[in-house]
Amino acid sequence: MTDVQTLDRVVIRFAGDSGDGMQLTGDRFTSDSATLGNDFATLPNFPAEIRAPQGTIAGVSSFQLHFANDDIKTPGDKPDVLVAMNPAALKANLADLKRGGLIIADSNEFTKRNLAKVGYATNPLEDGSLVDYQLHAIDLTALTVASVEQFKLGRKEASRAKNMFSLGLLTWLYTRPAENTLEFLDKKFGRDASIRDSNKAAFLAGHAYGETTETFAVRYEVVAAPVPPGTYRQITGNKALALGLMAGAAKANLPLFLGAYPITPASDVLHELSRAKDHGVTTFQAEDEIAAAGAALGASYAGHLGVTTTSGPGMALKSETISLAVMLEQPLVVCDIQRAGPSTGMPTKTEQADLLQSLYGRHGEAPLPVLAAQSPADCFATAVEGVRIALRYRTPVIVLSDGYLANGAEPWLIPDLASMDAIDPAFATEPNGPDGTFLPYLRDDRLARPLAIPGTPGLEHRVGGIEKADGTGNISYAPDNHERMIALRQAKVDGIVADIPDLVVDDPSGEASVLVLGWGSTWGPISAAAKRVRDAGRNVAVTHIRHLNPLPANTGDVLRAYDRVIVPEMNLGQLAMILRAKYLVDVQSYSRVRGLPISPAELAPHLVDVIDGKDAR
């Protein structure tokens, strides 16, 4: 009988051709780990092309899963296990695999032709080059074809189920429940019995192969992680963002209108919200990014919660409409799920390089609040916060996510909607000026103007993109009025700081001289790196910024409290530059722009060098 070894954590990477079903396989293994109560984080990684050349490195698609019996913050650095469906998958990912790691490779695909495509002169499964790893070269294709023979499928069709065979094998090897995947296959392929049954047969055959073969001396288990009580679900950042927008609209008792144009990696928000028509959500897939933003702003003017979603290229196209929203002082939530640029760049890869565009990428003086989510689950809370600020302060708000958060998944404690604070849109219902007139730019103590839904009797007023006269909103070209209105709009955004919590610094020893400050999705890698630094006997302080404009009131005090401040970013140092300029503190950038999340394994040694004074300044 195979021994069962208990592990604290495991990182598995499934890799193959873009048609091999690696994303589905990884997602299913993640769901089974979630069912067992493991903490987890995922990193899907796939080419932008619908189908890149088969068998090439450019066409490799992978899915990495980190699951553990403790709280984790990242999808892991170096995988413990690599499932390689072809030579390209092996070559593209082998350098990341830990020495001594487990390789499960489909030997059927290691033909001379496929080896030549990726530059292998000899077969690595046979030439001894993988001696430092636990290699299991298995003819997954032949075993899969044999397992579905009863369904009379052609070899090509039958071999497509090899991802399920490998999933069954890994399910056995890591003591995951098989029942959940079988139920999933019943639901997903229920309309086509042959596809359903062949996938189930392949999955069960992979599981049985693990049980009966003698090539695996040990199987493994990772027990559940301790978590606060409550109901949890597996969630991606885009799903959480969609639910957060819905929750914000519900707490404001407003219908939600999404104007969007499909763009990677934001499209899934449109997909999610399009399925929520029964929850008061209207989705409009526009002909382009400009029309999408205009429709959302129009819906906001009509008394809905107007939202538009996009990525970096679309943000550039929406900038004029966002500037119009600034001039109108009209609520609008703009969600930018960042990707690697510039231009088309690397559409399916992650980056944080839209910060300066979000803060300053409009014509004229057009200030607006900017927020950034720190994890897939945090996209929910950040979306709700964006809705609250937009409605309370009558302003467009930019909510930043990125491809890493959008496609990655983690456990999410489902909040109690009833316990969340209500959001009062406070629409005007009666005149507010002399002699029964309505002044659309008469401000409250937050400098926010009243909003009147068109058609409200007695509240007729004029709006548009031309500068407003203070109070009345009439067209004005007066120099002093223009300067006053610019100052008022800036002061309104600056005043949002009153609703922003101070930065909280994690400095367990209280003796750290180095502060690591992050924003957005660097939260996980920074947290993981800080733990490694502390485990190595050094002191380091960590803090994270959600509100990027305005910045928390104590930001300057926090920066000045430390000898060194390091800001890791997936750009060339955009936030670091802003902090240096604003607070005159020698903030130092740690920059990585590779289309991948920052690696804790690389960041931690850098921080140790900084703390020990060994870095070159």
Coordinates of C-alpha atoms in Angstrom, one line a residue, residues 134-613:
Q134 CA 11.7 12.8 -10.0
L135 CA 10.7 12.0 -13.6
H136 CA 7.6 10.0 -14.5
A137 CA 7.4 9.7 -18.3
I138 CA 3.9 8.3 -18.9
D139 CA 2.2 7.7 -22.2
L140 CA -0.8 9.8 -21.1
T141 CA -2.2 9.9 -24.7
A142 CA -2.3 6.1 -25.1
L143 CA -3.7 5.5 -21.7
T144 CA -6.4 8.0 -22.3
V145 CA -7.3 6.6 -25.7
A146 CA -7.6 3.2 -24.2
S147 CA -9.7 4.4 -21.3
V148 CA -12.4 5.9 -23.7
E149 CA -12.2 3.1 -26.3
Q150 CA -15.8 2.1 -25.6
F151 CA -17.1 5.4 -26.8
K152 CA -15.9 4.8 -30.4
L153 CA -14.1 8.2 -30.6
G154 CA -11.4 9.0 -33.1
R155 CA -7.9 9.0 -31.7
K156 CA -7.7 12.8 -32.0
E157 CA -11.0 13.3 -30.1
A158 CA -10.1 10.6 -27.6
S159 CA -6.7 12.1 -26.8
R160 CA -8.4 15.5 -25.9
A161 CA -9.4 13.9 -22.6
K162 CA -5.8 13.4 -21.5
N163 CA -6.1 16.5 -19.3
M164 CA -8.8 14.7 -17.3
F165 CA -6.5 11.6 -17.1
S166 CA -3.8 13.7 -15.7
L167 CA -6.2 15.4 -13.3
G168 CA -7.4 12.0 -12.1
L169 CA -3.8 11.0 -11.4
L170 CA -3.0 14.2 -9.5
T171 CA -6.3 13.9 -7.6
W172 CA -5.1 10.5 -6.4
L173 CA -1.5 11.6 -5.8
Y174 CA -2.6 14.5 -3.6
T175 CA -5.6 12.8 -1.9
R176 CA -8.2 15.1 -3.4
P177 CA -11.9 14.1 -3.5
A178 CA -12.9 12.6 -6.9
E179 CA -16.6 13.1 -6.4
N180 CA -16.6 16.9 -7.0
T181 CA -14.9 16.6 -10.4
L182 CA -17.3 13.9 -11.5
E183 CA -20.3 16.1 -10.5
F184 CA -18.7 19.0 -12.4
L185 CA -18.3 17.0 -15.6
D186 CA -22.0 15.9 -15.3
K187 CA -23.0 19.6 -15.2
K188 CA -20.5 20.9 -17.8
F189 CA -21.1 18.3 -20.4
G190 CA -24.5 17.1 -19.5
R191 CA -25.9 17.9 -22.9
D192 CA -23.5 15.7 -24.7
A193 CA -23.4 12.2 -23.2
S194 CA -20.3 11.0 -25.2
I195 CA -18.2 14.0 -24.1
R196 CA -19.4 13.7 -20.6
D197 CA -18.8 10.0 -20.2
S198 CA -15.5 10.0 -22.0
N199 CA -14.1 12.7 -19.8
K200 CA -15.4 10.9 -16.7
A201 CA -13.9 7.7 -17.9
A202 CA -10.5 9.3 -18.5
F203 CA -10.5 11.0 -15.1
L204 CA -11.4 7.7 -13.3
A205 CA -8.7 5.9 -15.4
G206 CA -6.1 8.4 -14.3
H207 CA -7.2 8.0 -10.7
A208 CA -7.0 4.2 -11.0
Y209 CA -3.6 4.4 -12.7
G210 CA -2.3 6.1 -9.6
E211 CA -3.8 3.5 -7.4
T212 CA -2.5 0.5 -9.3
T213 CA 0.9 1.6 -10.7
E214 CA 4.0 1.0 -8.6
T215 CA 5.9 4.0 -10.0
F216 CA 4.6 6.3 -7.2
A217 CA 6.1 5.2 -3.8
V218 CA 4.4 8.0 -1.9
R219 CA 1.2 9.9 -2.2
Y220 CA 0.6 13.2 -0.3
E221 CA -2.0 15.1 1.6
V222 CA -2.3 18.8 2.7
V223 CA -4.7 19.3 5.5
A224 CA -7.2 22.2 5.8
A225 CA -6.0 25.6 6.8
P226 CA -7.4 27.2 9.9
V227 CA -9.7 30.1 8.9
P228 CA -12.3 32.3 10.6
P229 CA -15.8 30.7 10.6
G230 CA -18.1 31.6 7.8
T231 CA -19.1 30.6 4.3
Y232 CA -16.3 30.7 1.7
R233 CA -16.1 30.3 -2.0
Q234 CA -13.4 30.2 -4.6
I235 CA -13.3 33.6 -6.4
T236 CA -11.3 35.4 -9.1
G237 CA -10.6 39.1 -9.1
N238 CA -12.9 39.8 -12.0
K239 CA -15.8 37.8 -10.4
A240 CA -15.2 39.7 -7.1
L241 CA -15.1 43.0 -8.9
A242 CA -18.4 42.3 -10.6
L243 CA -20.0 41.2 -7.3
G244 CA -18.6 44.3 -5.6
L245 CA -20.2 46.6 -8.2
M246 CA -23.5 44.8 -7.7
A247 CA -23.2 45.1 -3.9
G248 CA -22.4 48.8 -4.1
A249 CA -25.4 49.4 -6.4
A250 CA -27.6 47.4 -4.1
K251 CA -26.5 49.3 -1.0
A252 CA -27.2 52.6 -2.9
N253 CA -30.6 51.1 -4.1
L254 CA -29.7 52.0 -7.6
P255 CA -29.9 50.0 -10.8
L256 CA -26.4 49.1 -12.2
F257 CA -25.5 50.0 -15.8
L258 CA -22.3 48.7 -17.3
G259 CA -21.1 50.1 -20.6
A260 CA -18.2 48.0 -21.9
Y261 CA -16.3 46.9 -24.9
P262 CA -14.6 43.5 -24.8
I263 CA -10.9 43.7 -23.9
T264 CA -8.5 41.3 -22.3
P265 CA -8.3 40.9 -19.3
A266 CA -11.5 42.9 -18.4
S267 CA -14.0 41.0 -20.5
D268 CA -15.0 38.6 -17.7
V269 CA -16.5 41.5 -15.7
L270 CA -18.9 42.1 -18.6
H271 CA -19.6 38.4 -18.8
E272 CA -20.4 38.1 -15.1
L273 CA -22.6 41.2 -15.0
S274 CA -24.5 40.1 -18.2
R275 CA -25.7 37.1 -16.2
A276 CA -27.2 39.3 -13.5
K277 CA -30.2 40.9 -15.3
D278 CA -32.5 39.6 -12.6
H279 CA -30.5 41.7 -10.0
G280 CA -31.2 45.0 -11.7
V281 CA -28.1 45.0 -13.9
T282 CA -28.1 46.3 -17.4
T283 CA -25.1 45.5 -19.6
F284 CA -24.4 47.3 -22.9
Q285 CA -21.7 45.9 -25.2
A286 CA -20.8 49.0 -27.1
E287 CA -19.2 49.3 -30.6
D288 CA -16.1 50.8 -29.1
E289 CA -14.5 52.0 -25.8
I290 CA -15.6 55.7 -26.3
A291 CA -19.3 54.7 -26.8
A292 CA -19.1 52.4 -23.7
A293 CA -17.9 55.2 -21.5
G294 CA -20.4 57.7 -22.9
A295 CA -23.3 55.3 -22.3
A296 CA -22.2 54.7 -18.7
L297 CA -21.9 58.4 -18.1
G298 CA -25.3 58.9 -19.6
A299 CA -26.8 56.2 -17.4
S300 CA -25.3 57.9 -14.4
Y301 CA -26.9 61.2 -15.3
A302 CA -30.2 59.3 -15.6
G303 CA -30.0 58.1 -12.0
H304 CA -28.3 54.7 -12.4
L305 CA -24.9 53.6 -11.1
G306 CA -22.8 54.1 -14.2
V307 CA -19.8 51.8 -14.6
T308 CA -17.4 51.1 -17.5
T309 CA -14.7 48.5 -17.5
T310 CA -11.5 48.3 -19.6
S311 CA -7.8 47.8 -19.7
G312 CA -4.9 50.2 -20.5
P313 CA -5.6 50.8 -24.2
G314 CA -9.3 51.4 -23.5
M315 CA -8.4 53.9 -20.7
A316 CA -6.7 56.1 -23.3
L317 CA -9.9 56.1 -25.5
K318 CA -12.1 56.8 -22.5
S319 CA -10.1 59.8 -21.3
E320 CA -12.2 62.5 -22.9
T321 CA -15.4 61.1 -21.4
I322 CA -13.8 60.7 -18.0
S323 CA -12.7 64.4 -18.3
L324 CA -16.4 65.2 -19.1
A325 CA -17.4 63.4 -15.9
V326 CA -14.9 65.5 -13.9
M327 CA -16.4 68.7 -15.4
L328 CA -20.0 67.5 -14.8
E329 CA -19.0 66.3 -11.4
Q330 CA -21.1 63.2 -12.1
P331 CA -20.6 59.8 -10.5
L332 CA -18.9 57.2 -12.7
V333 CA -16.9 54.1 -11.8
V334 CA -14.1 53.2 -14.2
C335 CA -12.5 49.9 -13.7
D336 CA -9.1 49.5 -15.3
I337 CA -7.9 45.9 -15.2
Q338 CA -4.2 46.6 -16.2
R339 CA -2.2 44.5 -18.6
A340 CA 1.3 44.7 -20.1
G341 CA 1.8 47.5 -22.6
P342 CA 2.3 49.8 -24.3
S343 CA -0.1 49.5 -27.2
T344 CA -1.3 45.9 -27.6
G345 CA 1.7 44.8 -25.6
M346 CA 1.2 41.4 -24.0
P347 CA -2.6 41.3 -23.6
T348 CA -2.7 38.2 -21.3
K349 CA 0.2 39.3 -19.1
T350 CA 0.0 41.4 -16.0
E351 CA 1.4 44.9 -15.2
Q352 CA 0.9 47.9 -13.0
A353 CA 1.9 50.6 -15.5
D354 CA -1.4 52.5 -15.7
L355 CA -1.0 54.4 -12.5
L356 CA 0.3 57.6 -14.0
Q357 CA -2.4 57.4 -16.7
S358 CA -5.0 57.0 -14.1
L359 CA -3.8 60.0 -12.0
Y360 CA -2.9 62.4 -14.8
G361 CA -4.0 60.9 -18.2
R362 CA -6.6 63.6 -19.0
H363 CA -6.5 67.0 -20.6
G364 CA -6.7 70.0 -18.3
E365 CA -6.8 69.9 -14.5
A366 CA -9.1 66.9 -14.1
P367 CA -8.5 65.4 -10.6
L368 CA -10.3 62.2 -9.5
P369 CA -9.9 59.5 -6.8
V370 CA -7.9 56.4 -7.7
L371 CA -8.1 53.1 -5.7
A372 CA -6.3 49.8 -6.2
A373 CA -7.3 46.3 -5.1
Q374 CA -4.6 44.1 -3.4
S375 CA -5.9 40.6 -4.0
P376 CA -8.5 38.8 -6.0
A377 CA -11.0 38.7 -3.1
D378 CA -10.2 42.4 -2.2
C379 CA -11.5 43.4 -5.6
F380 CA -15.0 43.1 -4.0
A381 CA -14.3 45.6 -1.2
T382 CA -12.4 48.0 -3.5
A383 CA -15.3 48.1 -5.9
V384 CA -17.8 48.8 -3.1
E385 CA -15.5 51.6 -1.9
G386 CA -15.3 53.0 -5.4
V387 CA -19.0 53.2 -5.6
R388 CA -19.3 54.9 -2.2
I389 CA -16.8 57.6 -3.1
A390 CA -18.3 58.2 -6.5
L391 CA -21.8 58.7 -5.2
R392 CA -20.8 60.6 -2.0
Y393 CA -18.5 63.1 -3.7
R394 CA -20.1 63.3 -7.2
T395 CA -17.0 62.3 -9.1
P396 CA -15.7 59.7 -11.4
V397 CA -13.5 57.1 -9.6
I398 CA -10.9 54.8 -11.1
V399 CA -10.6 51.4 -9.6
L400 CA -7.4 49.6 -10.6
S401 CA -7.0 45.8 -10.8
D402 CA -4.6 43.9 -13.1
G403 CA -4.4 40.6 -15.0
Y404 CA -2.8 38.8 -12.1
L405 CA -5.7 39.6 -9.8
A406 CA -8.4 39.3 -12.5
N407 CA -7.6 35.7 -13.4
G408 CA -6.1 34.5 -10.2
A409 CA -8.3 32.9 -7.5
E410 CA -8.3 32.6 -3.7
P411 CA -10.8 31.8 -0.9
W412 CA -13.3 34.5 -0.2
L413 CA -15.3 34.9 3.0
I414 CA -18.7 35.9 1.7
P415 CA -19.8 39.0 3.5
D416 CA -23.2 39.7 5.0
L417 CA -24.7 42.2 2.7
A418 CA -27.2 43.3 5.4
S419 CA -24.3 44.3 7.7
M420 CA -22.6 46.5 5.1
D421 CA -23.2 50.3 5.4
A422 CA -25.8 51.8 3.2
I423 CA -24.7 54.2 0.5
D424 CA -27.1 57.2 0.2
P425 CA -27.0 58.7 -3.3
A426 CA -29.0 61.7 -1.8
F427 CA -30.7 62.8 -5.0
A428 CA -32.1 66.3 -4.9
T429 CA -35.9 66.3 -4.7
E430 CA -36.7 70.0 -4.3
P431 CA -35.3 73.4 -5.2
N432 CA -32.3 74.7 -3.3
G433 CA -31.9 78.3 -4.6
P434 CA -33.8 81.6 -4.2
D435 CA -37.3 81.9 -5.5
G436 CA -37.7 78.2 -6.0
T437 CA -34.8 77.8 -8.4
F438 CA -32.4 74.9 -8.5
L439 CA -28.6 75.4 -8.3
P440 CA -26.9 72.3 -9.7
Y441 CA -23.4 73.4 -8.4
L442 CA -24.4 74.6 -4.9
R443 CA -22.0 72.5 -2.8
D444 CA -22.4 70.7 0.5
D445 CA -19.8 70.5 3.3
R446 CA -17.9 67.9 1.2
L447 CA -17.9 70.3 -1.8
A448 CA -20.2 67.8 -3.6
R449 CA -22.9 69.2 -5.8
P450 CA -26.6 68.0 -5.7
L451 CA -27.7 65.4 -8.3
A452 CA -31.1 65.8 -9.8
I453 CA -32.6 63.0 -11.9
P454 CA -33.8 64.4 -15.2
G455 CA -37.5 64.9 -15.2
T456 CA -37.8 65.8 -11.5
P457 CA -40.3 68.7 -11.4
G458 CA -38.8 72.1 -10.6
L459 CA -35.2 70.8 -10.9
E460 CA -34.5 71.6 -14.5
H461 CA -30.9 72.5 -15.1
R462 CA -28.2 72.6 -17.7
V463 CA -25.1 70.4 -17.9
G464 CA -22.3 70.1 -20.5
G465 CA -18.6 70.1 -21.0
I466 CA -18.1 73.8 -21.0
E467 CA -16.9 75.5 -17.8
K468 CA -19.7 76.0 -15.3
A469 CA -20.5 79.2 -13.4
D470 CA -20.1 78.6 -9.7
G471 CA -23.5 77.6 -8.2
T472 CA -25.8 78.1 -11.2
G473 CA -23.9 75.8 -13.6
N474 CA -24.4 78.3 -16.4
I475 CA -21.8 78.6 -19.2
S476 CA -18.9 80.8 -18.0
Y477 CA -15.7 81.9 -19.7
A478 CA -14.8 84.3 -16.8
P479 CA -11.1 83.8 -15.8
D480 CA -11.7 84.1 -12.1
N481 CA -14.6 81.7 -12.2
H482 CA -12.6 79.1 -14.1
E483 CA -9.7 79.3 -11.6
R484 CA -12.2 79.0 -8.7
M485 CA -14.0 76.0 -10.2
I486 CA -10.7 74.2 -10.9
A487 CA -9.7 74.9 -7.2
L488 CA -13.0 73.6 -6.0
R489 CA -12.8 70.4 -8.0
Q490 CA -9.3 69.8 -6.7
A491 CA -10.3 70.6 -3.1
K492 CA -13.2 68.2 -3.3
V493 CA -11.0 65.3 -4.3
D494 CA -8.4 66.3 -1.7
G495 CA -11.1 66.4 0.9
I496 CA -11.8 62.7 0.4
V497 CA -8.9 62.1 2.6
A498 CA -11.3 62.6 5.5
D499 CA -12.9 59.3 4.6
I500 CA -9.7 57.4 4.1
P501 CA -8.1 55.4 6.9
D502 CA -4.5 56.1 7.9
L503 CA -1.8 53.7 6.7
V504 CA -1.2 50.9 9.1
V505 CA 2.4 49.7 9.3
D506 CA 3.2 46.0 10.0
D507 CA 6.4 46.3 12.1
P508 CA 6.3 43.5 14.7
S509 CA 9.6 44.3 16.3
G510 CA 9.2 48.1 16.2
E511 CA 12.9 48.2 15.4
A512 CA 12.8 48.1 11.6
S513 CA 14.8 50.8 9.7
V514 CA 13.5 49.7 6.3
L515 CA 9.9 50.1 5.1
V516 CA 8.5 48.2 2.2
L517 CA 5.5 50.0 0.7
G518 CA 3.3 48.6 -2.0
W519 CA 0.1 49.1 -3.9
G520 CA -2.2 46.8 -5.8
S521 CA -1.3 43.2 -6.4
T522 CA 2.2 43.6 -5.0
W523 CA 0.6 43.0 -1.6
G524 CA 0.9 39.3 -1.7
P525 CA 4.6 39.1 -2.9
I526 CA 5.6 41.8 -0.4
S527 CA 3.9 40.0 2.4
A528 CA 5.5 36.7 1.5
A529 CA 9.0 38.3 1.0
A530 CA 8.7 40.1 4.4
K531 CA 8.0 36.8 6.1
R532 CA 11.1 35.3 4.6
V533 CA 13.2 38.3 5.7
R534 CA 11.9 38.1 9.3
D535 CA 12.4 34.3 9.3
A536 CA 16.0 35.1 8.4
G537 CA 16.4 37.2 11.5
R538 CA 16.0 40.7 10.1
N539 CA 13.5 43.4 10.9
V540 CA 11.4 44.9 8.1
A541 CA 8.3 47.0 8.2
V542 CA 5.5 46.7 5.6
T543 CA 2.5 48.9 4.6
H544 CA 0.2 48.9 1.6
I545 CA -1.8 51.7 -0.1
R546 CA -5.3 51.2 -1.4
H547 CA -6.2 54.9 -1.9
L548 CA -3.7 56.3 -4.4
N549 CA -5.4 59.6 -4.8
P550 CA -5.8 61.2 -2.4
L551 CA -3.1 59.4 -0.4
P552 CA -3.8 58.6 3.3
A553 CA -3.2 61.6 5.6
N554 CA -0.3 60.0 7.4
T555 CA 1.6 58.9 4.4
G556 CA 4.4 61.5 4.8
D557 CA 4.8 60.7 8.5
V558 CA 5.1 57.0 7.7
L559 CA 7.7 57.5 5.0
R560 CA 9.8 59.8 7.2
A561 CA 9.8 57.3 10.1
Y562 CA 12.2 54.9 8.3
D563 CA 15.8 55.2 7.1
R564 CA 15.0 53.5 3.8
V565 CA 11.7 53.1 1.9
I566 CA 11.5 50.5 -0.9
V567 CA 8.5 50.4 -3.3
P568 CA 8.2 47.2 -5.4
E569 CA 6.1 47.8 -8.5
M570 CA 5.4 46.1 -11.8
N571 CA 6.4 49.3 -13.7
L572 CA 9.5 51.5 -13.9
G573 CA 8.8 53.2 -10.5
Q574 CA 5.6 55.2 -11.0
L575 CA 4.4 55.4 -7.4
A576 CA 8.0 55.8 -6.1
M577 CA 8.4 58.9 -8.3
I578 CA 5.1 60.3 -7.0
L579 CA 6.1 59.8 -3.4
R580 CA 9.5 61.3 -3.9
A581 CA 8.0 64.4 -5.5
K582 CA 5.2 64.8 -3.0
Y583 CA 7.0 64.1 0.2
L584 CA 10.7 64.8 -0.7
V585 CA 11.7 61.4 0.8
D586 CA 14.4 59.2 -0.9
V587 CA 12.0 56.5 -1.9
Q588 CA 13.7 53.8 -3.9
S589 CA 12.1 51.7 -6.6
Y590 CA 12.2 47.9 -6.9
S591 CA 11.1 47.5 -10.5
R592 CA 10.0 44.3 -12.4
V593 CA 8.2 44.6 -15.7
R594 CA 8.1 41.0 -17.0
G595 CA 4.4 40.3 -17.4
L596 CA 4.6 38.2 -14.2
P597 CA 3.9 39.0 -10.6
I598 CA 6.9 40.1 -8.5
S599 CA 8.7 37.1 -7.1
P600 CA 9.1 36.9 -3.3
A601 CA 12.1 34.6 -3.8
E602 CA 13.9 37.5 -5.6
L603 CA 12.5 40.3 -3.5
A604 CA 13.4 38.8 -0.1
P605 CA 17.2 38.6 -0.8
H606 CA 17.1 42.2 -2.1
L607 CA 15.5 43.4 1.1
V608 CA 18.1 41.5 3.2
D609 CA 20.9 43.3 1.2
V610 CA 19.2 46.6 1.8
I611 CA 18.8 45.9 5.6
D612 CA 22.4 44.7 5.8
G613 CA 23.7 47.7 3.8

